[in-house]
PDB file of C-alpha atoms and ligand atoms in Angstrom:
ATOM      1  CA  UNK A   1       0.000   0.000   0.000  1.00 89.00           C
ATOM      2  CA  UNK A   2       1.432   3.415  -0.950  1.00 96.00           C
ATOM      3  CA  UNK A   3       0.685   6.898   0.382  1.00 98.00           C
ATOM      4  CA  UNK A   4      -0.086   9.320  -2.459  1.00 97.00           C
ATOM      5  CA  UNK A   5       1.151  12.846  -1.776  1.00 97.00           C
ATOM      6  CA  UNK A   6       1.175  15.968  -3.911  1.00 95.00           C
ATOM      7  CA  UNK A   7       2.468  19.499  -3.367  1.00 89.00           C
ATOM      8  CA  UNK A   8      -0.842  20.627  -1.835  1.00 92.00           C
ATOM      9  CA  UNK A   9      -0.990  17.883   0.837  1.00 97.00           C
ATOM     10  CA  UNK A  10      -0.525  18.955   4.452  1.00 98.00           C
ATOM     11  CA  UNK A  11       1.373  16.198   6.320  1.00 98.00           C
ATOM     12  CA  UNK A  12       1.811  15.840  10.083  1.00 98.00           C
ATOM     13  CA  UNK A  13       4.254  13.073  11.064  1.00 98.00           C
ATOM     14  CA  UNK A  14       4.556  11.639  14.607  1.00 98.00           C
ATOM     15  CA  UNK A  15       7.542   9.431  15.369  1.00 98.00           C
ATOM     16  CA  UNK A  16       8.455   7.286  18.352  1.00 98.00           C
ATOM     17  CA  UNK A  17      11.348   5.093  19.418  1.00 96.00           C
ATOM     18  CA  UNK A  18      10.651   2.596  16.607  1.00 97.00           C
ATOM     19  CA  UNK A  19      12.036   4.974  13.961  1.00 98.00           C
ATOM     20  CA  UNK A  20      15.449   4.869  15.715  1.00 98.00           C
ATOM     21  CA  UNK A  21      15.456   1.092  16.313  1.00 97.00           C
ATOM     22  CA  UNK A  22      17.280   0.339  13.029  1.00 98.00           C
ATOM     23  CA  UNK A  23      19.957   2.841  14.027  1.00 98.00           C
ATOM     24  CA  UNK A  24      20.654   0.544  16.976  1.00 95.00           C
ATOM     25  CA  UNK A  25      18.876   2.475  19.741  1.00 94.00           C
ATOM     26  CA  UNK A  26      16.723   0.080  21.821  1.00 87.00           C
ATOM     27  CA  UNK A  27      13.016   0.988  22.048  1.00 88.00           C
ATOM     28  CA  UNK A  28      11.287   1.415  25.397  1.00 83.00           C
ATOM     29  CA  UNK A  29       8.800  -1.373  25.465  1.00 73.00           C
ATOM     30  CA  UNK A  30      10.322  -4.081  23.325  1.00 66.00           C
ATOM     31  CA  UNK A  31      12.113  -6.991  25.007  1.00 57.00           C
ATOM     32  CA  UNK A  32      15.422  -5.733  26.370  1.00 55.00           C
ATOM     33  CA  UNK A  33      14.087  -2.199  26.056  1.00 55.00           C
ATOM     34  CA  UNK A  34      15.725   0.677  27.829  1.00 57.00           C
ATOM     35  CA  UNK A  35      13.523   0.658  30.843  1.00 69.00           C
ATOM     36  CA  UNK A  36      13.777  -3.014  31.601  1.00 60.00           C
ATOM     37  CA  UNK A  37      16.868  -2.492  33.630  1.00 76.00           C
ATOM     38  CA  UNK A  38      15.326   0.502  35.368  1.00 79.00           C
ATOM     39  CA  UNK A  39      11.760   1.031  36.632  1.00 80.00           C
ATOM     40  CA  UNK A  40      10.360   4.065  34.766  1.00 79.00           C
ATOM     41  CA  UNK A  41       9.660   6.104  37.889  1.00 75.00           C
ATOM     42  CA  UNK A  42      13.285   5.789  38.999  1.00 80.00           C
ATOM     43  CA  UNK A  43      14.858   7.233  35.866  1.00 90.00           C
ATOM     44  CA  UNK A  44      12.200   9.251  33.990  1.00 92.00           C
ATOM     45  CA  UNK A  45      10.307  11.159  36.677  1.00 94.00           C
ATOM     46  CA  UNK A  46      10.970  14.235  38.848  1.00 95.00           C
ATOM     47  CA  UNK A  47      10.667  12.200  42.051  1.00 95.00           C
ATOM     48  CA  UNK A  48      13.204   9.686  40.719  1.00 94.00           C
ATOM     49  CA  UNK A  49      15.591  12.573  40.059  1.00 96.00           C
ATOM     50  CA  UNK A  50      15.027  14.001  43.549  1.00 95.00           C
ATOM     51  CA  UNK A  51      15.689  10.588  45.129  1.00 94.00           C
ATOM     52  CA  UNK A  52      18.721   9.558  43.090  1.00 93.00           C
ATOM     53  CA  UNK A  53      20.068  12.199  40.675  1.00 95.00           C
ATOM     54  CA  UNK A  54      23.255  10.160  40.197  1.00 94.00           C
ATOM     55  CA  UNK A  55      21.290   7.144  38.850  1.00 92.00           C
ATOM     56  CA  UNK A  56      19.296   9.420  36.534  1.00 94.00           C
ATOM     57  CA  UNK A  57      22.448  11.104  35.201  1.00 95.00           C
ATOM     58  CA  UNK A  58      24.077   7.674  34.639  1.00 92.00           C
ATOM     59  CA  UNK A  59      20.949   6.513  32.721  1.00 91.00           C
ATOM     60  CA  UNK A  60      20.859   9.604  30.499  1.00 94.00           C
ATOM     61  CA  UNK A  61      24.631   9.707  30.107  1.00 94.00           C
ATOM     62  CA  UNK A  62      24.478   6.158  28.750  1.00 91.00           C
ATOM     63  CA  UNK A  63      21.825   7.316  26.264  1.00 93.00           C
ATOM     64  CA  UNK A  64      23.874  10.370  25.241  1.00 95.00           C
ATOM     65  CA  UNK A  65      26.895   8.191  24.526  1.00 94.00           C
ATOM     66  CA  UNK A  66      24.746   5.652  22.639  1.00 93.00           C
ATOM     67  CA  UNK A  67      22.917   8.274  20.539  1.00 96.00           C
ATOM     68  CA  UNK A  68      26.203  10.044  19.722  1.00 94.00           C
ATOM     69  CA  UNK A  69      27.758   6.782  18.435  1.00 95.00           C
ATOM     70  CA  UNK A  70      24.935   5.751  16.033  1.00 98.00           C
ATOM     71  CA  UNK A  71      23.761   7.163  12.680  1.00 98.00           C
ATOM     72  CA  UNK A  72      20.346   8.164  11.327  1.00 98.00           C
ATOM     73  CA  UNK A  73      18.807   5.322   9.275  1.00 98.00           C
ATOM     74  CA  UNK A  74      16.911   5.385   5.924  1.00 98.00           C
ATOM     75  CA  UNK A  75      13.664   5.961   7.847  1.00 98.00           C
ATOM     76  CA  UNK A  76      14.950   9.274   9.295  1.00 98.00           C
ATOM     77  CA  UNK A  77      16.321  10.265   5.885  1.00 98.00           C
ATOM     78  CA  UNK A  78      12.994   9.482   4.167  1.00 98.00           C
ATOM     79  CA  UNK A  79      11.141  11.756   6.623  1.00 98.00           C
ATOM     80  CA  UNK A  80      13.618  14.590   5.929  1.00 98.00           C
ATOM     81  CA  UNK A  81      13.203  14.071   2.156  1.00 98.00           C
ATOM     82  CA  UNK A  82       9.406  14.381   2.419  1.00 98.00           C
ATOM     83  CA  UNK A  83       9.837  17.654   4.369  1.00 98.00           C
ATOM     84  CA  UNK A  84      12.106  18.892   1.558  1.00 97.00           C
ATOM     85  CA  UNK A  85       9.246  18.400  -0.948  1.00 96.00           C
ATOM     86  CA  UNK A  86       6.403  19.764   1.190  1.00 97.00           C
ATOM     87  CA  UNK A  87       8.098  22.690   2.938  1.00 97.00           C
ATOM     88  CA  UNK A  88       5.705  24.578   5.240  1.00 97.00           C
ATOM     89  CA  UNK A  89       2.930  22.076   4.567  1.00 98.00           C
ATOM     90  CA  UNK A  90       4.951  19.609   6.678  1.00 98.00           C
ATOM     91  CA  UNK A  91       5.483  19.263  10.420  1.00 98.00           C
ATOM     92  CA  UNK A  92       7.325  16.497  12.290  1.00 98.00           C
ATOM     93  CA  UNK A  93       6.413  15.819  15.932  1.00 98.00           C
ATOM     94  CA  UNK A  94       8.858  13.428  17.559  1.00 98.00           C
ATOM     95  CA  UNK A  95       8.703  11.754  20.963  1.00 98.00           C
ATOM     96  CA  UNK A  96      12.351  10.826  20.521  1.00 98.00           C
ATOM     97  CA  UNK A  97      15.062  12.708  22.353  1.00 98.00           C
ATOM     98  CA  UNK A  98      18.007  11.128  20.462  1.00 98.00           C
ATOM     99  CA  UNK A  99      18.568  13.965  17.958  1.00 98.00           C
ATOM    100  CA  UNK A 100      18.678  11.584  14.963  1.00 98.00           C
ATOM    101  CA  UNK A 101      15.940  13.412  12.999  1.00 98.00           C
ATOM    102  CA  UNK A 102      17.913  16.653  13.220  1.00 98.00           C
ATOM    103  CA  UNK A 103      21.100  14.861  12.119  1.00 98.00           C
ATOM    104  CA  UNK A 104      19.143  13.383   9.166  1.00 98.00           C
ATOM    105  CA  UNK A 105      18.223  16.921   8.012  1.00 98.00           C
ATOM    106  CA  UNK A 106      14.775  17.475   9.567  1.00 98.00           C
ATOM    107  CA  UNK A 107      14.124  21.160  10.417  1.00 98.00           C
ATOM    108  CA  UNK A 108      10.355  21.661  10.750  1.00 98.00           C
ATOM    109  CA  UNK A 109      10.237  19.590  13.901  1.00 98.00           C
ATOM    110  CA  UNK A 110       8.867  19.682  17.451  1.00 98.00           C
ATOM    111  CA  UNK A 111      10.715  17.521  20.012  1.00 98.00           C
ATOM    112  CA  UNK A 112       7.741  17.207  22.360  1.00 98.00           C
ATOM    113  CA  UNK A 113       9.600  15.126  24.978  1.00 98.00           C
ATOM    114  CA  UNK A 114      12.677  17.341  24.908  1.00 98.00           C
ATOM    115  CA  UNK A 115      16.233  16.681  23.853  1.00 98.00           C
ATOM    116  CA  UNK A 116      18.903  14.381  25.249  1.00 97.00           C
ATOM    117  CA  UNK A 117      21.585  16.909  24.204  1.00 97.00           C
ATOM    118  CA  UNK A 118      20.200  19.816  26.194  1.00 98.00           C
ATOM    119  CA  UNK A 119      20.540  20.467  29.914  1.00 98.00           C
ATOM    120  CA  UNK A 120      18.665  22.845  32.206  1.00 98.00           C
ATOM    121  CA  UNK A 121      18.516  23.650  35.913  1.00 98.00           C
ATOM    122  CA  UNK A 122      16.018  21.710  38.030  1.00 97.00           C
ATOM    123  CA  UNK A 123      15.621  24.721  40.354  1.00 96.00           C
ATOM    124  CA  UNK A 124      15.946  28.017  38.470  1.00 96.00           C
ATOM    125  CA  UNK A 125      14.570  29.243  35.167  1.00 95.00           C
ATOM    126  CA  UNK A 126      17.864  29.770  33.359  1.00 96.00           C
ATOM    127  CA  UNK A 127      17.462  28.875  29.649  1.00 96.00           C
ATOM    128  CA  UNK A 128      18.363  25.285  28.666  1.00 97.00           C
ATOM    129  CA  UNK A 129      21.705  24.921  26.905  1.00 98.00           C
ATOM    130  CA  UNK A 130      23.297  22.471  24.453  1.00 97.00           C
ATOM    131  CA  UNK A 131      25.235  19.816  26.369  1.00 97.00           C
ATOM    132  CA  UNK A 132      26.643  16.476  25.195  1.00 94.00           C
ATOM    133  CA  UNK A 133      28.751  15.817  28.283  1.00 94.00           C
ATOM    134  CA  UNK A 134      28.338  12.441  29.961  1.00 92.00           C
ATOM    135  CA  UNK A 135      28.270  12.639  33.761  1.00 84.00           C
ATOM    136  CA  UNK A 136      29.086   9.509  35.686  1.00 78.00           C
ATOM    137  CA  UNK A 137      29.362   8.674  39.367  1.00 72.00           C
ATOM    138  CA  UNK A 138      28.996  11.258  42.073  1.00 75.00           C
ATOM    139  CA  UNK A 139      29.562  14.367  39.957  1.00 82.00           C
ATOM    140  CA  UNK A 140      25.933  15.386  39.488  1.00 93.00           C
ATOM    141  CA  UNK A 141      26.391  18.762  37.721  1.00 95.00           C
ATOM    142  CA  UNK A 142      25.396  21.877  39.713  1.00 95.00           C
ATOM    143  CA  UNK A 143      23.893  25.072  38.285  1.00 97.00           C
ATOM    144  CA  UNK A 144      26.434  27.919  38.333  1.00 95.00           C
ATOM    145  CA  UNK A 145      23.665  30.550  38.094  1.00 96.00           C
ATOM    146  CA  UNK A 146      22.181  29.205  41.357  1.00 97.00           C
ATOM    147  CA  UNK A 147      25.646  29.062  42.955  1.00 95.00           C
ATOM    148  CA  UNK A 148      26.243  32.728  42.105  1.00 95.00           C
ATOM    149  CA  UNK A 149      23.110  33.507  44.093  1.00 95.00           C
ATOM    150  CA  UNK A 150      24.297  31.341  46.969  1.00 96.00           C
ATOM    151  CA  UNK A 151      21.703  28.681  46.210  1.00 96.00           C
ATOM    152  CA  UNK A 152      22.089  24.975  45.452  1.00 94.00           C
ATOM    153  CA  UNK A 153      20.637  23.935  42.097  1.00 96.00           C
ATOM    154  CA  UNK A 154      21.167  20.654  40.259  1.00 97.00           C
ATOM    155  CA  UNK A 155      21.322  20.469  36.489  1.00 97.00           C
ATOM    156  CA  UNK A 156      19.053  17.959  34.759  1.00 97.00           C
ATOM    157  CA  UNK A 157      18.506  16.759  31.182  1.00 97.00           C
ATOM    158  CA  UNK A 158      16.061  19.048  29.315  1.00 98.00           C
ATOM    159  CA  UNK A 159      13.607  16.187  28.892  1.00 97.00           C
ATOM    160  CA  UNK A 160       9.886  15.863  29.735  1.00 98.00           C
ATOM    161  CA  UNK A 161       9.561  13.173  32.415  1.00 97.00           C
ATOM    162  CA  UNK A 162       6.414  11.287  33.341  1.00 94.00           C
ATOM    163  CA  UNK A 163       4.072  13.500  35.343  1.00 95.00           C
ATOM    164  CA  UNK A 164       5.555  16.656  33.768  1.00 97.00           C
ATOM    165  CA  UNK A 165       3.688  18.982  31.411  1.00 97.00           C
ATOM    166  CA  UNK A 166       4.782  19.251  27.796  1.00 98.00           C
ATOM    167  CA  UNK A 167       5.897  22.651  26.517  1.00 97.00           C
ATOM    168  CA  UNK A 168       2.696  24.625  25.775  1.00 97.00           C
ATOM    169  CA  UNK A 169       4.450  26.334  22.835  1.00 97.00           C
ATOM    170  CA  UNK A 170       5.018  22.910  21.273  1.00 98.00           C
ATOM    171  CA  UNK A 171       1.390  21.920  21.709  1.00 97.00           C
ATOM    172  CA  UNK A 172       0.260  25.279  20.294  1.00 98.00           C
ATOM    173  CA  UNK A 173       2.468  24.846  17.210  1.00 98.00           C
ATOM    174  CA  UNK A 174       0.900  21.438  16.545  1.00 98.00           C
ATOM    175  CA  UNK A 175      -2.614  22.851  17.038  1.00 97.00           C
ATOM    176  CA  UNK A 176      -1.956  25.743  14.628  1.00 98.00           C
ATOM    177  CA  UNK A 177      -0.620  23.314  12.039  1.00 98.00           C
ATOM    178  CA  UNK A 178      -3.695  21.094  12.369  1.00 97.00           C
ATOM    179  CA  UNK A 179      -6.026  24.107  12.075  1.00 96.00           C
ATOM    180  CA  UNK A 180      -4.240  25.327   8.938  1.00 96.00           C
ATOM    181  CA  UNK A 181      -4.409  21.806   7.485  1.00 94.00           C
ATOM    182  CA  UNK A 182      -8.102  21.267   8.118  1.00 89.00           C
ATOM    183  CA  UNK A 183      -9.046  23.138   4.931  1.00 89.00           C
ATOM    184  CA  UNK A 184      -6.608  21.199   2.725  1.00 93.00           C
ATOM    185  CA  UNK A 185      -5.948  17.524   2.107  1.00 96.00           C
ATOM    186  CA  UNK A 186      -4.516  16.628   5.500  1.00 98.00           C
ATOM    187  CA  UNK A 187      -2.587  13.402   6.222  1.00 98.00           C
ATOM    188  CA  UNK A 188      -1.422  12.236   9.683  1.00 98.00           C
ATOM    189  CA  UNK A 189       1.368   9.636   9.590  1.00 98.00           C
ATOM    190  CA  UNK A 190       2.582   7.914  12.795  1.00 98.00           C
ATOM    191  CA  UNK A 191       5.808   5.912  12.672  1.00 98.00           C
ATOM    192  CA  UNK A 192       7.332   3.542  15.228  1.00 98.00           C
ATOM    193  CA  UNK A 193       5.261   4.331  18.295  1.00 97.00           C
ATOM    194  CA  UNK A 194       3.350   2.045  20.655  1.00 94.00           C
ATOM    195  CA  UNK A 195       0.576   4.601  21.220  1.00 94.00           C
ATOM    196  CA  UNK A 196       0.844   4.257  25.010  1.00 91.00           C
ATOM    197  CA  UNK A 197       2.167   7.636  26.160  1.00 93.00           C
ATOM    198  CA  UNK A 198      -0.166  10.640  26.293  1.00 95.00           C
ATOM    199  CA  UNK A 199      -0.697  13.307  25.103  1.00 96.00           C
ATOM    200  CA  UNK A 200       1.371  12.136  22.057  1.00 97.00           C
ATOM    201  CA  UNK A 201      -0.779   9.005  21.645  1.00 96.00           C
ATOM    202  CA  UNK A 202      -3.889  11.179  21.428  1.00 96.00           C
ATOM    203  CA  UNK A 203      -2.659  13.273  18.477  1.00 98.00           C
ATOM    204  CA  UNK A 204      -4.162  10.856  15.944  1.00 97.00           C
ATOM    205  CA  UNK A 205      -7.632  11.536  17.375  1.00 97.00           C
ATOM    206  CA  UNK A 206      -7.144  15.314  17.128  1.00 97.00           C
ATOM    207  CA  UNK A 207      -5.922  14.888  13.551  1.00 97.00           C
ATOM    208  CA  UNK A 208      -8.985  12.786  12.654  1.00 97.00           C
ATOM    209  CA  UNK A 209     -11.228  15.448  14.165  1.00 96.00           C
ATOM    210  CA  UNK A 210      -9.473  17.928  11.861  1.00 96.00           C
ATOM    211  CA  UNK A 211     -10.325  15.708   8.900  1.00 96.00           C
ATOM    212  CA  UNK A 212      -6.993  13.937   8.477  1.00 97.00           C
ATOM    213  CA  UNK A 213      -6.489  10.704   6.623  1.00 97.00           C
ATOM    214  CA  UNK A 214      -4.567   8.593   9.172  1.00 98.00           C
ATOM    215  CA  UNK A 215      -1.630   6.303   8.383  1.00 98.00           C
ATOM    216  CA  UNK A 216       0.564   4.150  10.614  1.00 98.00           C
ATOM    217  CA  UNK A 217       3.909   2.521   9.866  1.00 98.00           C
ATOM    218  CA  UNK A 218       4.898   0.167  12.684  1.00 98.00           C
ATOM    219  CA  UNK A 219       6.746  -3.115  13.197  1.00 97.00           C
ATOM    220  CA  UNK A 220       3.647  -4.582  14.870  1.00 95.00           C
ATOM    221  CA  UNK A 221       0.069  -3.462  15.689  1.00 93.00           C
ATOM    222  CA  UNK A 222       0.272  -0.941  18.592  1.00 90.00           C
ATOM    223  CA  UNK A 223      -2.282  -0.158  21.319  1.00 85.00           C
ATOM    224  CA  UNK A 224      -4.045   2.558  19.304  1.00 89.00           C
ATOM    225  CA  UNK A 225      -3.976   0.733  15.954  1.00 92.00           C
ATOM    226  CA  UNK A 226      -7.774   1.067  15.562  1.00 95.00           C
ATOM    227  CA  UNK A 227      -7.455   4.855  15.371  1.00 96.00           C
ATOM    228  CA  UNK A 228      -5.689   4.569  12.015  1.00 97.00           C
ATOM    229  CA  UNK A 229      -7.395   4.070   8.644  1.00 98.00           C
ATOM    230  CA  UNK A 230      -4.249   2.650   7.013  1.00 98.00           C
ATOM    231  CA  UNK A 231      -1.627   0.424   8.690  1.00 97.00           C
ATOM    232  CA  UNK A 232       1.566  -0.590   6.887  1.00 98.00           C
ATOM    233  CA  UNK A 233       3.325  -3.225   8.975  1.00 97.00           C
ATOM    234  CA  UNK A 234       7.115  -3.415   8.754  1.00 98.00           C
ATOM    235  CA  UNK A 235      10.388  -1.788   9.779  1.00 98.00           C
ATOM    236  CA  UNK A 236      10.289   1.957   9.060  1.00 98.00           C
ATOM    237  CA  UNK A 237      13.822   1.949   7.579  1.00 98.00           C
ATOM    238  CA  UNK A 238      12.553  -0.361   4.844  1.00 98.00           C
ATOM    239  CA  UNK A 239       8.942   0.845   4.475  1.00 98.00           C
ATOM    240  CA  UNK A 240       9.402   4.648   4.462  1.00 98.00           C
ATOM    241  CA  UNK A 241      11.716   5.008   1.445  1.00 97.00           C
ATOM    242  CA  UNK A 242       9.104   3.180  -0.683  1.00 97.00           C
ATOM    243  CA  UNK A 243       5.902   4.391   1.013  1.00 98.00           C
ATOM    244  CA  UNK A 244       5.223   7.699  -0.746  1.00 97.00           C
ATOM    245  CA  UNK A 245       3.977   7.974  -4.318  1.00 97.00           C
ATOM    246  CA  UNK A 246       4.293  11.607  -5.501  1.00 96.00           C
ATOM    247  CA  UNK A 247       1.515  12.811  -7.815  1.00 92.00           C
TER     248      UNK A 247
HETATM  249  C1  BV8 B 301       1.522  14.643  31.032  1.00 90.01           C
HETATM  250  C2  BV8 B 301      11.185  11.281  27.766  1.00 90.01           C
HETATM  251  C3  BV8 B 301       0.055  16.045  32.237  1.00 90.01           C
HETATM  252  C4  BV8 B 301      11.937  10.470  28.749  1.00 90.01           C
HETATM  253  C5  BV8 B 301       8.994  10.309  27.683  1.00 90.01           C
HETATM  254  C6  BV8 B 301      -2.807   7.071  33.133  1.00 90.01           C
HETATM  255  C7  BV8 B 301      -3.463   6.956  31.922  1.00 90.01           C
HETATM  256  C8  BV8 B 301      -3.132   7.731  30.827  1.00 90.01           C
HETATM  257  C9  BV8 B 301      -2.102   8.670  30.926  1.00 90.01           C
HETATM  258  C10 BV8 B 301      -1.445   8.769  32.126  1.00 90.01           C
HETATM  259  C11 BV8 B 301      -1.777   7.997  33.229  1.00 90.01           C
HETATM  260  N1  BV8 B 301      -0.951   8.337  34.248  1.00 90.01           N
HETATM  261  C12 BV8 B 301      -0.101   9.309  33.831  1.00 90.01           C
HETATM  262  C13 BV8 B 301      -0.416   9.582  32.553  1.00 90.01           C
HETATM  263  C14 BV8 B 301       0.218  10.530  31.695  1.00 90.01           C
HETATM  264  C15 BV8 B 301       1.552   9.952  31.238  1.00 90.01           C
HETATM  265  C16 BV8 B 301       1.368   8.715  30.388  1.00 90.01           C
HETATM  266  O1  BV8 B 301       0.934   8.803  29.263  1.00 90.01           O
HETATM  267  N2  BV8 B 301       1.724   7.562  30.971  1.00 90.01           N
HETATM  268  C17 BV8 B 301       1.574   6.315  30.231  1.00 90.01           C
HETATM  269  C18 BV8 B 301       2.795   5.437  30.511  1.00 90.01           C
HETATM  270  C19 BV8 B 301       0.273   5.660  30.660  1.00 90.01           C
HETATM  271  N3  BV8 B 301       2.074  11.024  30.421  1.00 90.01           N
HETATM  272  C20 BV8 B 301       2.795  11.982  31.003  1.00 90.01           C
HETATM  273  O2  BV8 B 301       3.132  11.980  32.177  1.00 90.01           O
HETATM  274  C21 BV8 B 301       3.138  13.143  30.111  1.00 90.01           C
HETATM  275  N4  BV8 B 301       2.796  14.366  30.782  1.00 90.01           N
HETATM  276  O3  BV8 B 301       0.607  13.931  30.709  1.00 90.01           O
HETATM  277  O4  BV8 B 301       1.348  15.816  31.731  1.00 90.01           O
HETATM  278  C22 BV8 B 301      -0.009  15.263  33.528  1.00 90.01           C
HETATM  279  C23 BV8 B 301       0.745  15.721  34.578  1.00 90.01           C
HETATM  280  C24 BV8 B 301       0.661  15.031  35.793  1.00 90.01           C
HETATM  281  C25 BV8 B 301      -0.120  13.850  35.906  1.00 90.01           C
HETATM  282  C26 BV8 B 301      -0.841  13.378  34.802  1.00 90.01           C
HETATM  283  C27 BV8 B 301      -0.784  14.083  33.596  1.00 90.01           C
HETATM  284  C28 BV8 B 301       4.623  13.161  29.819  1.00 90.01           C
HETATM  285  C29 BV8 B 301       4.963  11.991  28.934  1.00 90.01           C
HETATM  286  C30 BV8 B 301       6.407  12.130  28.483  1.00 90.01           C
HETATM  287  C31 BV8 B 301       7.240  11.076  29.187  1.00 90.01           C
HETATM  288  N5  BV8 B 301       8.588  11.107  28.627  1.00 90.01           N
HETATM  289  N6  BV8 B 301      10.199  10.428  27.159  1.00 90.01           N
HETATM  290  C32 BV8 B 301      12.884   9.555  28.020  1.00 90.01           C
HETATM  291  O5  BV8 B 301      12.812   9.408  26.791  1.00 90.01           O
HETATM  292  O6  BV8 B 301      13.703   8.979  28.753  1.00 90.01           O
HETATM  293  S1  BV8 B 301       7.973   9.127  27.063  1.00 90.01           S
HETATM  294  C33 BV8 B 301       8.855   7.891  26.295  1.00 90.01           C
HETATM  295  O7  BV8 B 301       7.850   7.007  25.767  1.00 90.01           O
HETATM  296  C34 BV8 B 301       9.675   8.282  25.088  1.00 90.01           C
HETATM  297  O8  BV8 B 301       9.552   9.627  24.711  1.00 90.01           O
HETATM  298  C35 BV8 B 301       9.080   7.415  23.997  1.00 90.01           C
HETATM  299  O9  BV8 B 301       9.222   7.923  22.740  1.00 90.01           O
HETATM  300  C36 BV8 B 301       7.681   7.448  24.450  1.00 90.01           C
HETATM  301  C37 BV8 B 301       6.681   6.603  23.794  1.00 90.01           C
HETATM  302  O10 BV8 B 301       7.221   5.370  23.554  1.00 90.01           O
HETATM  303  P1  BV8 B 301       7.415   4.994  21.995  1.00 90.01           P
HETATM  304  O11 BV8 B 301       8.215   6.076  21.356  1.00 90.01           O
HETATM  305  O12 BV8 B 301       6.103   4.696  21.406  1.00 90.01           O
HETATM  306  O13 BV8 B 301       8.355   3.762  22.113  1.00 90.01           O
HETATM  307  P2  BV8 B 301       7.904   2.262  22.440  1.00 90.01           P
HETATM  308  O14 BV8 B 301       9.118   1.457  22.731  1.00 90.01           O
HETATM  309  O15 BV8 B 301       6.792   2.304  23.445  1.00 90.01           O
HETATM  310  O16 BV8 B 301       7.257   1.742  21.068  1.00 90.01           O
HETATM  311  C38 BV8 B 301       8.073   1.587  19.931  1.00 90.01           C
HETATM  312  C39 BV8 B 301       7.160   1.099  18.829  1.00 90.01           C
HETATM  313  O17 BV8 B 301       7.942   1.000  17.642  1.00 90.01           O
HETATM  314  C40 BV8 B 301       6.592  -0.284  19.102  1.00 90.01           C
HETATM  315  O18 BV8 B 301       5.206  -0.263  18.773  1.00 90.01           O
HETATM  316  C41 BV8 B 301       7.365  -1.183  18.147  1.00 90.01           C
HETATM  317  O19 BV8 B 301       6.535  -2.211  17.620  1.00 90.01           O
HETATM  318  C42 BV8 B 301       7.710  -0.246  17.039  1.00 90.01           C
HETATM  319  N7  BV8 B 301       8.954  -0.584  16.346  1.00 90.01           N
HETATM  320  C43 BV8 B 301      10.067  -1.176  16.842  1.00 90.01           C
HETATM  321  N8  BV8 B 301      11.002  -1.258  15.867  1.00 90.01           N
HETATM  322  C44 BV8 B 301      10.478  -0.688  14.759  1.00 90.01           C
HETATM  323  C45 BV8 B 301       9.169  -0.251  15.057  1.00 90.01           C
HETATM  324  N9  BV8 B 301       8.375   0.356  14.151  1.00 90.01           N
HETATM  325  C46 BV8 B 301       8.882   0.548  12.921  1.00 90.01           C
HETATM  326  N10 BV8 B 301      10.137   0.166  12.557  1.00 90.01           N
HETATM  327  C47 BV8 B 301      10.948  -0.462  13.439  1.00 90.01           C
HETATM  328  N11 BV8 B 301      12.176  -0.843  13.061  1.00 90.01           N
END
């Protein structure tokens, strides 16, 4: 089954960990997934960070090192090539924090769960900053802006943890794109996501309400499979380069 696109199509793409699997980054919920050696709440939640910031920095340092050492795969490149053709009628929303879409050439992108290669302070509102350092052992990085004010502030990855709100500007950008697409031919394409984590997993329903034709490319049927009109089963690195038929 092929997805027909033409220059007037508005396309919203949502990706999850599955699109990075063929680059060698383990997904979250597959066997041997990232979280199997750590309970979620211990490494991807504010309380986990409060209780054991060293463990959390070791977990994310491992992921920084891993993401740095792998390459984007043909699935990432195919998504960037579609953006090239559609321009401002395209928006990519990714749940992934690994930076591989950006390295594959994606620009019109919202990283709704944050970025592995950015750090911010857990206590003050200093802007987040680019950071690819890996922190191991007891040296949990401290915020120098807090120190200058005589306060203690710990740095943390600029990532959205469970129980934390997503960036309202990100959600607004997605909403505006959906509104502007409602009057055109609007396609929503999800790739490599288990449809478990909200609000990302609910985007397909908002897109349908805005009149979108809904497509899913996934290795196996996910939780919210029934929300999609079209389901192409297979690895995204193989399916995506052949999926689109340009009119
Ligand atoms: C929020 C950053 C308001 C960290 C992540 C009870 C019911 C419903 C919702 C909730 C609930 N209790 C709490 C909630 C809300 C919660 C939530 O949804 N929990 C779930 C677990 C039930 N959501 C939140 O907390 C969000 N915030 O709602 O704020 C609020 C506030 C307070 C209280 C309540 C609400 C914040 C969510 C963000 C969490 N942060 N990431 C990090 O990355 O370390 S989520 C994390 O999961 C990643 O971002 C990941 O991307 C995301 C989703 O997972 P997937 O990407 O889908 O990956 P997964 O492994 O699951 O699936 C991969 C898929 O790919 C599989 O289907 C597989 O078959 C497929 N695949 C594999 N290989 C391939 C492939 N497909 C194609 N090709 C291949 N080669």
